[in-house]
Structures are given as C-alpha cells and as structure tokens.
Coordinates of N, CA and C in Angstrom, one line a residue:
M1 N -42.4 -52.6 17.6 CA -43.5 -53.0 18.5 C -44.5 -53.6 17.6
N2 N -45.1 -54.7 18.1 CA -46.2 -55.4 17.4 C -47.5 -55.3 18.2
L3 N -48.6 -55.2 17.5 CA -49.9 -55.3 18.1 C -50.7 -56.4 17.5
Q4 N -51.0 -57.4 18.3 CA -51.8 -58.6 17.8 C -53.3 -58.1 17.7
L5 N -53.8 -57.9 16.5 CA -55.1 -57.4 16.4 C -56.2 -58.5 16.4
I6 N -55.9 -59.5 15.6 CA -56.8 -60.6 15.5 C -56.0 -61.9 15.5
Q7 N -56.5 -62.9 16.3 CA -55.9 -64.2 16.3 C -56.9 -65.2 16.8
G8 N -57.3 -66.1 15.9 CA -58.2 -67.1 16.3 C -58.9 -67.8 15.1
Q9 N -59.8 -68.7 15.5 CA -60.6 -69.5 14.6 C -62.0 -68.9 14.5
F10 N -62.5 -68.7 13.3 CA -63.8 -68.2 13.1 C -64.6 -69.0 12.1
N11 N -65.9 -69.1 12.4 CA -66.7 -69.7 11.3 C -66.9 -68.6 10.2
S12 N -67.4 -69.0 9.0 CA -67.5 -68.2 7.9 C -68.2 -66.9 8.2
K13 N -69.3 -67.0 8.8 CA -70.1 -65.8 9.1 C -69.4 -64.8 10.0
E14 N -68.7 -65.3 11.1 CA -68.0 -64.5 12.0 C -66.8 -63.8 11.2
A15 N -66.1 -64.6 10.4 CA -64.9 -64.1 9.7 C -65.4 -63.0 8.7
I16 N -66.5 -63.2 8.0 CA -67.0 -62.2 7.1 C -67.4 -60.9 7.9
D17 N -68.0 -61.1 9.0 CA -68.4 -60.0 9.8 C -67.2 -59.1 10.3
I18 N -66.2 -59.8 10.9 CA -65.1 -59.0 11.5 C -64.3 -58.3 10.4
I19 N -64.0 -59.0 9.3 CA -63.3 -58.4 8.2 C -64.0 -57.3 7.5
T20 N -65.4 -57.5 7.4 CA -66.2 -56.4 6.8 C -66.1 -55.2 7.6
Q21 N -66.2 -55.3 9.0 CA -66.2 -54.2 9.8 C -64.8 -53.5 9.8
M22 N -63.8 -54.2 9.7 CA -62.4 -53.6 9.7 C -62.2 -52.9 8.4
I23 N -62.7 -53.5 7.3 CA -62.5 -52.8 6.0 C -63.4 -51.5 5.9
H24 N -64.6 -51.6 6.5 CA -65.4 -50.4 6.5 C -64.8 -49.3 7.3
V25 N -64.1 -49.6 8.4 CA -63.3 -48.6 9.2 C -62.3 -47.9 8.3
K26 N -61.5 -48.7 7.5 CA -60.5 -48.2 6.6 C -61.2 -47.3 5.5
I27 N -62.3 -47.7 5.0 CA -63.0 -46.9 4.0 C -63.4 -45.6 4.5
K28 N -64.0 -45.7 5.7 CA -64.5 -44.4 6.4 C -63.3 -43.5 6.7
F29 N -62.1 -44.0 7.0 CA -60.9 -43.2 7.2 C -60.6 -42.4 6.0
H30 N -60.6 -43.1 4.8 CA -60.3 -42.5 3.5 C -61.3 -41.5 3.1
E31 N -62.6 -41.8 3.4 CA -63.7 -40.9 3.1 C -63.6 -39.6 3.9
N32 N -63.2 -39.7 5.2 CA -63.1 -38.6 6.0 C -61.9 -37.7 5.5
K33 N -60.8 -38.3 5.1 CA -59.7 -37.6 4.6 C -60.1 -36.8 3.3
I34 N -60.9 -37.4 2.4 CA -61.4 -36.8 1.2 C -62.2 -35.6 1.5
N35 N -63.1 -35.7 2.5 CA -64.0 -34.7 2.9 C -63.3 -33.5 3.7
S36 N -62.1 -33.7 4.1 CA -61.4 -32.7 4.9 C -60.6 -31.8 4.1
G37 N -60.9 -31.7 2.8 CA -60.3 -30.7 1.9 C -58.9 -31.1 1.4
S38 N -58.9 -32.3 0.9 CA -57.6 -32.9 0.3 C -57.4 -32.3 -1.1
S39 N -56.2 -32.4 -1.6 CA -55.9 -32.0 -3.0 C -56.5 -33.0 -3.9
E40 N -56.6 -32.6 -5.2 CA -57.2 -33.5 -6.2 C -56.4 -34.8 -6.3
E41 N -55.1 -34.7 -6.3 CA -54.2 -35.8 -6.4 C -54.5 -36.8 -5.2
D42 N -54.6 -36.2 -4.0 CA -54.8 -37.0 -2.8 C -56.2 -37.7 -2.9
I43 N -57.2 -37.0 -3.4 CA -58.6 -37.5 -3.5 C -58.5 -38.7 -4.5
K44 N -57.9 -38.6 -5.6 CA -57.8 -39.7 -6.6 C -57.1 -40.9 -5.9
Y45 N -56.0 -40.6 -5.2 CA -55.3 -41.7 -4.5 C -56.3 -42.4 -3.5
R46 N -57.0 -41.7 -2.7 CA -57.8 -42.3 -1.7 C -59.0 -43.0 -2.4
E47 N -59.5 -42.5 -3.4 CA -60.6 -43.1 -4.2 C -60.2 -44.5 -4.7
S48 N -58.9 -44.5 -5.2 CA -58.4 -45.8 -5.7 C -58.2 -46.8 -4.5
K49 N -57.8 -46.3 -3.4 CA -57.6 -47.2 -2.2 C -59.0 -47.7 -1.8
I50 N -60.0 -46.9 -1.8 CA -61.4 -47.3 -1.4 C -61.9 -48.4 -2.4
K51 N -61.7 -48.2 -3.7 CA -62.1 -49.2 -4.7 C -61.4 -50.5 -4.5
K52 N -60.1 -50.5 -4.1 CA -59.3 -51.7 -3.9 C -59.8 -52.4 -2.6
L53 N -60.1 -51.6 -1.6 CA -60.7 -52.2 -0.4 C -62.0 -52.9 -0.7
Q54 N -62.9 -52.3 -1.5 CA -64.1 -52.9 -1.8 C -64.0 -54.2 -2.6
K55 N -63.0 -54.1 -3.5 CA -62.7 -55.3 -4.4 C -62.2 -56.4 -3.5
D56 N -61.2 -56.1 -2.6 CA -60.7 -57.1 -1.7 C -61.7 -57.7 -0.8
L57 N -62.7 -56.9 -0.3 CA -63.7 -57.4 0.5 C -64.6 -58.4 -0.3
Y58 N -65.0 -58.0 -1.5 CA -65.7 -58.9 -2.3 C -65.1 -60.2 -2.5
E59 N -63.8 -60.2 -2.8 CA -63.0 -61.4 -3.0 C -62.9 -62.2 -1.8
F60 N -62.7 -61.6 -0.6 CA -62.7 -62.3 0.6 C -64.0 -63.0 0.9
R61 N -65.1 -62.3 0.7 CA -66.4 -62.9 0.9 C -66.6 -64.1 0.1
K62 N -66.3 -64.1 -1.2 CA -66.4 -65.2 -2.0 C -65.5 -66.4 -1.5
F63 N -64.3 -66.1 -1.1 CA -63.4 -67.1 -0.5 C -64.0 -67.7 0.8
A64 N -64.5 -66.9 1.7 CA -65.0 -67.3 3.0 C -66.3 -68.1 2.9
E65 N -67.1 -67.8 1.9 CA -68.4 -68.5 1.7 C -68.3 -69.9 1.1
H66 N -67.1 -70.2 0.5 CA -66.9 -71.5 -0.1 C -66.3 -72.5 0.9
G67 N -67.0 -72.8 1.9 CA -66.5 -73.8 2.9 C -66.9 -73.3 4.3
D68 N -67.4 -74.3 5.0 CA -67.8 -73.9 6.4 C -67.0 -74.6 7.5
D69 N -65.7 -74.9 7.1 CA -64.8 -75.5 8.0 C -64.3 -74.5 9.0
G70 N -64.5 -73.2 8.7 CA -64.0 -72.2 9.6 C -62.7 -71.6 9.0
L71 N -62.3 -70.5 9.5 CA -61.1 -69.8 9.0 C -60.2 -69.4 10.2
S72 N -58.9 -69.6 10.0 CA -58.0 -69.1 11.0 C -57.5 -67.7 10.5
I73 N -57.7 -66.7 11.3 CA -57.3 -65.3 11.0 C -56.2 -64.9 12.0
Q74 N -55.1 -64.4 11.4 CA -54.0 -63.8 12.2 C -53.8 -62.4 11.6
S75 N -53.8 -61.4 12.4 CA -53.5 -60.1 12.0 C -52.7 -59.4 13.0
T76 N -51.5 -59.0 12.6 CA -50.6 -58.3 13.5 C -50.2 -57.0 12.8
I77 N -50.3 -55.9 13.6 CA -49.8 -54.6 13.1 C -48.4 -54.4 13.6
V78 N -47.5 -54.1 12.7 CA -46.1 -53.9 13.1 C -45.8 -52.4 13.0
F79 N -45.3 -51.9 14.1 CA -45.0 -50.4 14.1 C -43.5 -50.3 14.0
E80 N -43.1 -49.4 13.1 CA -41.7 -49.1 12.9 C -41.5 -47.6 12.9
K81 N -40.5 -47.1 13.5 CA -40.3 -45.6 13.4 C -39.6 -45.3 12.1
S82 N -40.1 -44.2 11.5 CA -39.6 -43.7 10.2 C -38.3 -42.9 10.6
N83 N -37.4 -43.0 9.7 CA -36.1 -42.2 9.9 C -36.1 -41.0 9.0

C-alpha cells in the first residue's frame, strides 16, 4: 500500500515551511520516545537520528534558498508487511 503524502510545486518559502514542519514532527517523535523511559542504547540511537534530521533540514534549507524557480516535491510512504 502507498500513501501519497506530498505531491506538487512549491515556491522556496512554502517548500521550506512544509519540510521544516514534517522534520519537526519526526524530531518530536524521537524526543517523546527518549522521554518515555528508553534504554541508554535507544536514547543514543534516537539522539543520532535527531542530529541527522537537523543536519538534513539545514542542508535542505540551503538548497531551497538558492533559487526561486520553485521546487517539485514528491513524497510517498510505502507500507510493507514485515514477515
């Protein structure tokens, strides 16, 4: 099963806004997991995920700000059952 999450053309400001909000949701998810009594190993893993998300957002912002022609964003979530 696929879920089309984002599909369209966005100006730089809109693209930065939507991607920033999505990354903040993922960061909040990891922060909530850390605060819910995770093991030390899990905390380190989630902290590294948060740092990577922050770095990716920084890189995306630099990319999006260099040009005002707009951006095409396609984002599909693919669901597969685990065996």
